[in-house]
Amino acid sequence: MSGPLLQIDGLHIAFGSRSVWRDVVRGVDLRVSAGEVVGLVGESGSGKSLTALSVMGLLPLGAKVSSGRILFDGTELVGMRDGAMNKLRGRDIGMIFQDPLSALNPAIPVGKQIVDSLRTHASMTRRAAEARVVELLDLVGINQPAERARAYAHELSGGMRQRVMTALAVSSNPKLLIADEPTTALDVTVQAQVIGMLDRIRRDLGIAVLFISHNLDLVASICDRVSVMYAGRVVESGAVEPLFDAPRHPYTRQLLRCVPRLDGGTGPMPTIPGLPPRFGSVLPGCAFTPRCVVSQARCSAQAPPMRRESGHLSVCWEGVP
Amino acid sequence: MSTDAPPILELRQIRKEYMLRQGMLARLRGGGKPFAAVDGVSFAVPRGSIFGLVGESGSGKSTLAQIIVRLIEPTSGTMLFNGQDVAGLDRAAAQRFRRGVQMVFQDTGSSLNPRKRVRRVIAEALAARGVTRANAATETARLMDRVGLDTPMLARFPHELSGGQRQRVGIARALAMAPDLLVADEPVSALDVSLQGQIINLLQEINASLGLSIVLISHDLAVVARVCSALGVMSKGHMVESGPPSRVLVAPEHPYTRTLLAAVPSGLKGRRQTDRTLMDAFAAGDMAAATAPVGSEA
Ligand SMILES: Nc1ncnc2c1ncn2[C@@H]1O[C@H](COP(=O)(O)OP(=O)(O)OP(=O)(O)O)[C@@H](O)[C@H]1O
Ligand SMILES: Nc1ncnc2c1ncn2[C@@H]1O[C@H](COP(=O)(O)OP(=O)(O)O)[C@@H](O)[C@H]1O
Ligand code: SF4
Ligand SMILES: [Mg+2]
Ligand SMILES: [Mg+2]
């Protein structure tokens, strides 16, 4: 295939009503190639979920893509008609959320929900679909899949629900899976299971994954590339190893210092003082200025330049003469 | 403080049983048998210390927290507060106890009344402690300052605050009662790393300056390692191991503690372990061959 599977260029997303629209996502570029796992990290409110939802055509009421392009497999998704979007969403792009309960129907056994999806999107017979459900539940690591298929969502633990939702999301054999903070509500052992499962799905099914998280260690452990967002913009992106080994953007560096380590010693934890800007009150220059430990006079007034070195991108004034 | 002062809190063989409802779980486990969410747990929290509780989801940490603040009663076992059995307290002493033990929740948002401004939340807590109106204003200002909130925040409603600010309000509300012991159940799990540090530092600072004892429930072992003088590891209702972090997290004795440590994502280091067997084992839900299976419920 030529070109990336997902290509987002200059995406702006605005909230508002009739006359007043405020951009909360302010020019995001993002690429995901077939079979690749790309991480999207940043503090809460930085625009990760909205970016993901815009790909799914599922922006909340009051939000719209105000400019930019979203190409999926070469097809423009911005402005696509609902019917076509629905089809694509069910078949080629799957999504899992932080809260699996919101995506699962409480009144229908989980297996039946996957059967329904298979029959709609893969036009399978009931028999074939039922057999496939057992395979899928097994793939996501559910023991006794045939029995579990008959359970209702509320009868499963958080980790199991996350597995079921993943089985549902990959049932149509999508090319892309968007996982928005899939483990944020889970404890570390269950989190490790879900991450292991995602890794396996990617290897076994070759599905590309857009992995959204504010957990930097998770991103480092399963992603190939990563984009760091701050206040609606990508401030740094690149291959995982160079980016985590030698982060170039001050925000990324400060964020990495905050990650608690088992061997991190005692005393106060490192923090980033202050809060991310509330949207609508963003500076003309770099939005990170008030919290940046290496900010310069020009930072708040002038938008920082975008610099790329062997695929590693950083948007910052630091080191610019 | 003399070293033989009684611990602020001591639990002896605390057990809490629940009857399983007739759901799938009950059927799987063979009828409506009682099951022990907390099964014979004992530990002591020295006065002025921070004690950590870690363990997998459903292991009984929050149940213990609710028992400690007496939101629920244990099925059996003894709880001593300041060396006194709380079961035998008379009315007045029980009231003092309730005020003296306060809780901070994971999601303060849902524990704050959406229609009450911050000012009122704190005023009510102060009134409950018997602070006079005349003193309330200075006391409020002191509390806000202590938790790092500007006074304009007093006029805000909970939904107008960020997650970190809501958590500070929850802590201010608890401190307004002038407690001796604070139970914090996953106080930073819903926050970003950058804010987590701010809140954990606040708890540490309160502990150091007020000598307030804290029970800190967290699933972040690194946080617990950093701030707690001792911790207990919970698994399936049991405290499988306890001691100082320098021992428990460095030379764990129980296989479950080792599983827990192995599950901590290790970032680049983990990625470079070309051997992905651990991930595969996790994917299969097989948490550790060495551990008694943690149950496929996870
Ligand atoms: N009111 C209740 N009725 C029946 N069972 C309960 C009740 N409250 C808790 N349990 C069960 O008791 C066990 C311990 O629950 P608890 O909430 O203490 O876990 P936890 O360690 O805090 O987990 P998490 O890390 O997910 O917060 C679980 O199996 C839970 O389902
Ligand atoms: N339904 C909504 N109404 C108004 N503002 C919203 C809504 N959803 C998100 N926002 C705002 O958009 C910004 C980005 O949100 P989001 O994409 O959810 O962030 P993230 O996923 O990175 O935490 C935030 O400032 C948030 O407050
Ligand atoms: S542009 Fe300036 S303020 Fe922004 S991150 Fe770079 S140095 Fe810091
Ligand atoms: Mg989000
Ligand atoms: Mg709990």
Short mmCIF file of C-alpha atoms in Angstrom, two decimals, chain A:
data_model
loop_
_atom_site.label_atom_id
_atom_site.label_comp_id
_atom_site.label_asym_id
_atom_site.label_seq_id
_atom_site.Cartn_x
_atom_site.Cartn_y
_atom_site.Cartn_z
CA MET A 1 0.00 0.00 0.00
CA SER A 2 1.21 3.47 -0.70
CA GLY A 3 0.96 6.10 2.02
CA PRO A 4 0.01 5.60 5.64
CA LEU A 5 -3.19 3.88 6.72
CA LEU A 6 -4.27 6.91 8.69
CA GLN A 7 -3.06 10.37 7.84
CA ILE A 8 -4.20 13.40 9.80
CA ASP A 9 -3.08 16.79 8.55
CA GLY A 10 -3.58 20.11 10.32
CA LEU A 11 -6.58 18.92 12.27
CA HIS A 12 -8.48 21.62 14.12
CA ILE A 13 -11.45 20.75 16.31
CA ALA A 14 -13.63 23.47 17.75
CA PHE A 15 -16.30 23.63 20.40
CA GLY A 16 -19.03 26.17 20.37
CA SER A 17 -22.32 27.30 19.05
CA ARG A 18 -23.43 29.51 16.20
CA SER A 19 -21.03 32.41 16.42
CA VAL A 20 -18.36 31.53 18.98
CA TRP A 21 -16.13 28.63 18.13
CA ARG A 22 -13.01 27.88 20.10
CA ASP A 23 -10.36 25.57 18.81
CA VAL A 24 -9.38 22.94 21.36
CA VAL A 25 -7.39 20.81 18.94
CA ARG A 26 -5.15 23.24 17.11
CA GLY A 27 -3.39 21.69 14.18
CA VAL A 28 -2.60 18.03 14.79
CA ASP A 29 -0.59 15.99 12.29
CA LEU A 30 -0.51 12.25 12.82
CA ARG A 31 0.36 9.18 10.78
CA VAL A 32 -0.30 5.52 11.44
CA SER A 33 0.98 2.96 8.96
CA ALA A 34 -0.46 -0.49 8.49
CA GLY A 35 0.44 -2.81 11.35
CA GLU A 36 2.08 -0.07 13.38
CA VAL A 37 1.38 0.87 17.02
CA VAL A 38 1.41 4.61 17.54
CA GLY A 39 1.09 6.20 20.95
CA LEU A 40 -0.63 9.49 21.67
CA VAL A 41 0.29 10.89 25.08
CA GLY A 42 -0.39 14.07 26.99
CA GLU A 43 -2.10 15.40 30.09
CA SER A 44 -5.82 15.14 30.40
CA GLY A 45 -7.54 17.80 28.37
CA SER A 46 -4.81 17.99 25.77
CA GLY A 47 -7.12 16.79 23.01
CA LYS A 48 -6.23 13.12 22.66
CA SER A 49 -9.77 11.78 22.86
CA LEU A 50 -11.21 14.42 20.56
CA THR A 51 -8.59 13.60 17.95
CA ALA A 52 -9.53 9.91 18.20
CA LEU A 53 -13.24 10.61 18.12
CA SER A 54 -12.90 12.74 15.03
CA VAL A 55 -11.38 9.77 13.20
CA MET A 56 -14.39 7.72 14.25
CA GLY A 57 -16.80 10.48 13.22
CA LEU A 58 -18.04 10.44 16.80
CA LEU A 59 -17.30 13.95 18.03
CA PRO A 60 -19.60 15.02 20.88
CA LEU A 61 -22.44 17.44 20.31
CA GLY A 62 -21.17 20.98 19.93
CA ALA A 63 -17.82 19.93 18.50
CA LYS A 64 -16.77 20.00 14.87
CA VAL A 65 -13.72 19.59 12.72
CA SER A 66 -13.08 23.20 11.75
CA SER A 67 -10.25 22.46 9.37
CA GLY A 68 -7.77 19.81 8.35
CA ARG A 69 -7.85 16.43 6.67
CA ILE A 70 -8.27 12.90 7.93
CA LEU A 71 -7.38 10.35 5.28
CA PHE A 72 -8.05 6.71 6.00
CA ASP A 73 -6.64 4.33 3.43
CA GLY A 74 -6.69 7.26 1.03
CA THR A 75 -10.32 8.19 1.70
CA GLU A 76 -11.17 11.61 3.15
CA LEU A 77 -13.20 11.17 6.34
CA VAL A 78 -13.87 14.83 7.08
CA GLY A 79 -17.33 15.61 5.79
CA MET A 80 -18.10 12.01 4.92
CA ARG A 81 -21.79 11.16 4.92
CA ASP A 82 -23.12 9.31 7.99
CA GLY A 83 -24.01 6.14 6.13
CA ALA A 84 -20.56 5.69 4.65
CA MET A 85 -18.94 6.65 7.95
CA ASN A 86 -20.99 4.08 9.88
CA LYS A 87 -19.89 1.37 7.53
CA LEU A 88 -16.25 2.28 7.78
CA ARG A 89 -16.45 2.61 11.53
CA GLY A 90 -17.94 -0.81 12.06
CA ARG A 91 -15.73 -2.57 9.58
CA ASP A 92 -12.36 -0.93 9.10
CA ILE A 93 -11.82 1.02 12.30
CA GLY A 94 -12.54 -0.37 15.75
CA MET A 95 -12.35 1.55 19.00
CA ILE A 96 -12.06 0.64 22.66
CA PHE A 97 -12.57 3.08 25.51
CA GLN A 98 -11.56 3.58 29.10
CA ASP A 99 -14.98 2.53 30.25
CA PRO A 100 -16.07 -0.67 28.52
CA LEU A 101 -19.52 -0.56 30.11
CA SER A 102 -20.42 2.40 27.95
CA ALA A 103 -19.76 0.40 24.80
CA LEU A 104 -21.43 -2.85 25.79
CA ASN A 105 -25.18 -3.35 25.85
CA PRO A 106 -26.18 -4.36 29.40
CA ALA A 107 -29.24 -6.30 28.24
CA ILE A 108 -27.61 -8.58 25.67
CA PRO A 109 -25.14 -11.38 26.44
CA VAL A 110 -21.67 -10.29 25.34
CA GLY A 111 -21.24 -13.16 22.89
CA LYS A 112 -24.48 -12.28 21.16
CA GLN A 113 -23.27 -8.70 20.70
CA ILE A 114 -20.20 -9.95 18.88
CA VAL A 115 -22.32 -12.35 16.82
CA ASP A 116 -24.52 -9.45 15.76
CA SER A 117 -21.51 -7.41 14.74
CA LEU A 118 -20.06 -10.30 12.74
CA ARG A 119 -23.33 -10.86 10.94
CA THR A 120 -23.66 -7.20 10.06
CA HIS A 121 -20.11 -6.40 9.10
CA ALA A 122 -18.74 -9.72 7.92
CA SER A 123 -22.07 -11.12 6.62
CA MET A 124 -21.45 -14.38 8.45
CA THR A 125 -24.04 -17.04 9.08
CA ARG A 126 -25.13 -17.41 12.70
CA ARG A 127 -23.29 -20.72 12.98
CA ALA A 128 -20.04 -19.33 11.63
CA ALA A 129 -20.35 -16.21 13.74
CA GLU A 130 -20.88 -18.21 16.91
CA ALA A 131 -17.79 -20.26 16.22
CA ARG A 132 -15.80 -17.11 15.50
CA VAL A 133 -16.91 -15.52 18.79
CA VAL A 134 -15.35 -18.37 20.72
CA GLU A 135 -12.12 -17.93 18.76
CA LEU A 136 -12.11 -14.19 19.37
CA LEU A 137 -12.77 -14.49 23.09
CA ASP A 138 -10.00 -17.01 23.26
CA LEU A 139 -7.70 -14.66 21.36
CA VAL A 140 -8.26 -11.86 23.88
CA GLY A 141 -7.43 -14.26 26.67
CA ILE A 142 -10.79 -15.19 28.11
CA ASN A 143 -10.87 -18.60 29.73
CA GLN A 144 -13.83 -20.85 28.99
CA PRO A 145 -14.87 -18.61 26.10
CA ALA A 146 -17.97 -20.59 25.17
CA GLU A 147 -19.43 -20.16 28.64
CA ARG A 148 -18.31 -16.57 29.07
CA ALA A 149 -20.01 -15.66 25.80
CA ARG A 150 -23.33 -16.12 27.58
CA ALA A 151 -22.49 -13.66 30.36
CA TYR A 152 -23.85 -10.14 30.60
CA ALA A 153 -21.40 -7.24 30.86
CA HIS A 154 -22.12 -6.55 34.54
CA GLU A 155 -21.21 -10.12 35.42
CA LEU A 156 -17.64 -9.63 34.24
CA SER A 157 -14.75 -7.90 35.99
CA GLY A 158 -13.26 -4.70 34.58
CA GLY A 159 -10.38 -6.50 32.91
CA MET A 160 -12.68 -9.06 31.32
CA ARG A 161 -15.00 -6.37 30.01
CA GLN A 162 -12.03 -4.64 28.43
CA ARG A 163 -11.13 -7.93 26.73
CA VAL A 164 -14.69 -8.43 25.52
CA MET A 165 -14.86 -4.92 24.14
CA THR A 166 -11.61 -5.57 22.31
CA ALA A 167 -12.96 -8.81 20.89
CA LEU A 168 -15.99 -6.86 19.69
CA ALA A 169 -13.83 -4.12 18.21
CA VAL A 170 -11.59 -6.51 16.27
CA SER A 171 -14.40 -8.89 15.25
CA SER A 172 -14.83 -7.23 11.88
CA ASN A 173 -11.12 -7.56 11.16
CA PRO A 174 -10.45 -3.83 11.13
CA LYS A 175 -7.25 -2.34 9.78
CA LEU A 176 -7.03 0.10 12.67
CA LEU A 177 -7.88 -0.19 16.34
CA ILE A 178 -8.10 2.99 18.39
CA ALA A 179 -7.57 2.33 22.10
CA ASP A 180 -8.38 5.37 24.25
CA GLU A 181 -6.91 4.92 27.74
CA PRO A 182 -7.96 1.27 27.76
CA THR A 183 -6.24 0.53 31.07
CA THR A 184 -6.60 3.75 33.02
CA ALA A 185 -9.36 2.29 35.20
CA LEU A 186 -7.52 -0.97 35.85
CA ASP A 187 -4.95 -2.03 38.40
CA VAL A 188 -1.42 -2.90 37.33
CA THR A 189 -1.81 -6.64 37.01
CA VAL A 190 -4.98 -6.39 34.94
CA GLN A 191 -3.41 -3.55 32.99
CA ALA A 192 -0.48 -5.80 32.14
CA GLN A 193 -2.93 -8.41 30.88
CA VAL A 194 -4.78 -5.96 28.65
CA ILE A 195 -1.52 -4.58 27.26
CA GLY A 196 -0.26 -8.10 26.62
CA MET A 197 -3.51 -8.81 24.82
CA LEU A 198 -3.20 -5.72 22.62
CA ASP A 199 0.35 -6.66 21.77
CA ARG A 200 -0.79 -10.13 20.76
CA ILE A 201 -3.66 -8.84 18.64
CA ARG A 202 -1.30 -6.61 16.81
CA ARG A 203 1.11 -9.46 16.15
CA ASP A 204 -1.48 -12.12 15.34
CA LEU A 205 -3.90 -10.03 13.31
CA GLY A 206 -1.54 -7.34 12.01
CA ILE A 207 -3.94 -4.62 13.11
CA ALA A 208 -2.53 -1.12 13.46
CA VAL A 209 -3.19 0.46 16.84
CA LEU A 210 -3.52 4.09 17.87
CA PHE A 211 -2.82 3.83 21.58
CA ILE A 212 -3.89 6.79 23.71
CA SER A 213 -2.63 7.06 27.24
CA HIS A 214 -1.18 9.38 29.80
CA ASN A 215 1.00 6.56 31.08
CA LEU A 216 4.40 7.08 29.49
CA ASP A 217 5.81 3.74 30.57
CA LEU A 218 2.97 1.90 28.89
CA VAL A 219 3.48 3.80 25.69
CA ALA A 220 7.20 3.12 25.79
CA SER A 221 6.63 -0.57 26.25
CA ILE A 222 4.25 -1.27 23.36
CA CYS A 223 4.42 1.52 20.79
CA ASP A 224 6.62 1.92 17.73
CA ARG A 225 6.20 5.65 17.45
CA VAL A 226 4.73 8.26 19.72
CA SER A 227 3.27 11.75 19.51
CA VAL A 228 3.19 13.98 22.57
CA MET A 229 0.31 16.46 22.79
CA TYR A 230 0.09 19.63 24.81
CA ALA A 231 -2.89 21.99 24.77
CA GLY A 232 -4.28 20.74 21.48
CA ARG A 233 -1.00 20.42 19.59
CA VAL A 234 1.57 17.77 18.90
CA VAL A 235 4.75 19.18 20.43
CA GLU A 236 7.04 16.22 19.80
CA SER A 237 6.89 13.00 17.83
CA GLY A 238 9.20 10.27 16.73
CA ALA A 239 10.22 6.65 17.12
CA VAL A 240 9.78 5.49 20.69
CA GLU A 241 13.38 4.68 21.54
CA PRO A 242 15.04 7.94 20.53
CA LEU A 243 12.15 9.93 21.89
CA PHE A 244 12.25 8.36 25.34
CA ASP A 245 16.03 8.10 25.40
CA ALA A 246 16.63 11.68 24.39
CA PRO A 247 13.38 13.66 24.55
CA ARG A 248 13.80 16.98 22.78
CA HIS A 249 10.78 18.96 23.90
CA PRO A 250 10.92 20.51 27.39
CA TYR A 251 7.36 19.34 28.11
CA THR A 252 8.23 15.74 27.31
CA ARG A 253 11.33 15.98 29.47
CA GLN A 254 9.42 17.44 32.41
CA LEU A 255 6.66 14.87 32.00
CA LEU A 256 9.13 11.99 31.98
CA ARG A 257 10.72 13.27 35.17
CA CYS A 258 7.32 13.03 36.91
CA VAL A 259 6.90 9.32 36.26
CA PRO A 260 7.26 7.65 39.65
CA ARG A 261 10.01 5.04 39.70
CA LEU A 262 10.43 2.16 42.08
CA ASP A 263 14.04 3.17 42.55
CA GLY A 264 13.17 6.85 42.61
CA GLY A 265 14.31 7.47 46.18
CA THR A 266 12.33 9.34 48.81
CA GLY A 267 11.28 12.92 49.37
CA PRO A 268 8.89 15.03 47.33
CA MET A 269 7.97 13.77 43.89
CA PRO A 270 9.01 15.83 40.88
CA THR A 271 6.05 17.70 39.40
CA ILE A 272 5.28 20.15 36.64
CA PRO A 273 4.13 23.22 38.54
CA GLY A 274 0.90 24.83 37.45
CA LEU A 275 -1.83 23.51 35.20
CA PRO A 276 -2.31 23.15 31.46
CA PRO A 277 -4.11 26.18 30.00
CA ARG A 278 -7.86 26.14 29.89
CA PHE A 279 -8.80 26.13 26.26
CA GLY A 280 -9.66 29.50 24.89
CA SER A 281 -6.94 31.15 26.94
CA VAL A 282 -3.98 29.92 24.98
CA LEU A 283 -1.02 32.21 24.38
CA PRO A 284 -0.10 33.34 20.87
CA GLY A 285 3.28 31.64 21.30
CA CYS A 286 4.05 28.36 23.01
CA ALA A 287 1.25 27.20 25.31
CA PHE A 288 3.75 25.58 27.66
CA THR A 289 5.57 28.83 28.47
CA PRO A 290 4.17 29.40 32.00
CA ARG A 291 5.30 25.93 33.11
CA CYS A 292 8.47 25.55 31.10
CA VAL A 293 11.76 25.55 33.02
CA VAL A 294 13.78 26.72 30.01
CA SER A 295 11.41 29.29 28.52
CA GLN A 296 12.79 32.37 26.83
CA ALA A 297 11.46 35.86 26.23
CA ARG A 298 10.15 35.08 22.74
CA CYS A 299 8.32 31.90 23.80
CA SER A 300 5.04 33.44 24.90
CA ALA A 301 4.77 35.82 21.97
CA GLN A 302 5.92 33.88 18.94
CA ALA A 303 4.81 30.45 17.85
CA PRO A 304 7.80 28.10 18.15
CA PRO A 305 9.25 26.56 14.98
CA MET A 306 8.77 22.96 13.98
CA ARG A 307 12.07 21.17 13.62
CA ARG A 308 12.69 17.69 12.35
CA GLU A 309 15.85 15.64 12.64
CA SER A 310 15.80 12.14 11.16
CA GLY A 311 12.08 11.77 11.74
CA HIS A 312 12.18 13.14 15.28
CA LEU A 313 10.01 16.24 15.44
CA SER A 314 9.97 18.93 18.11
CA VAL A 315 8.11 22.23 18.21
CA CYS A 316 10.14 24.53 20.43
CA TRP A 317 12.39 27.59 20.53
CA GLU A 318 15.07 25.85 22.54
CA GLY A 319 18.39 25.80 20.77
CA VAL A 320 17.16 28.05 17.96
CA PRO A 321 19.58 30.94 17.45
#
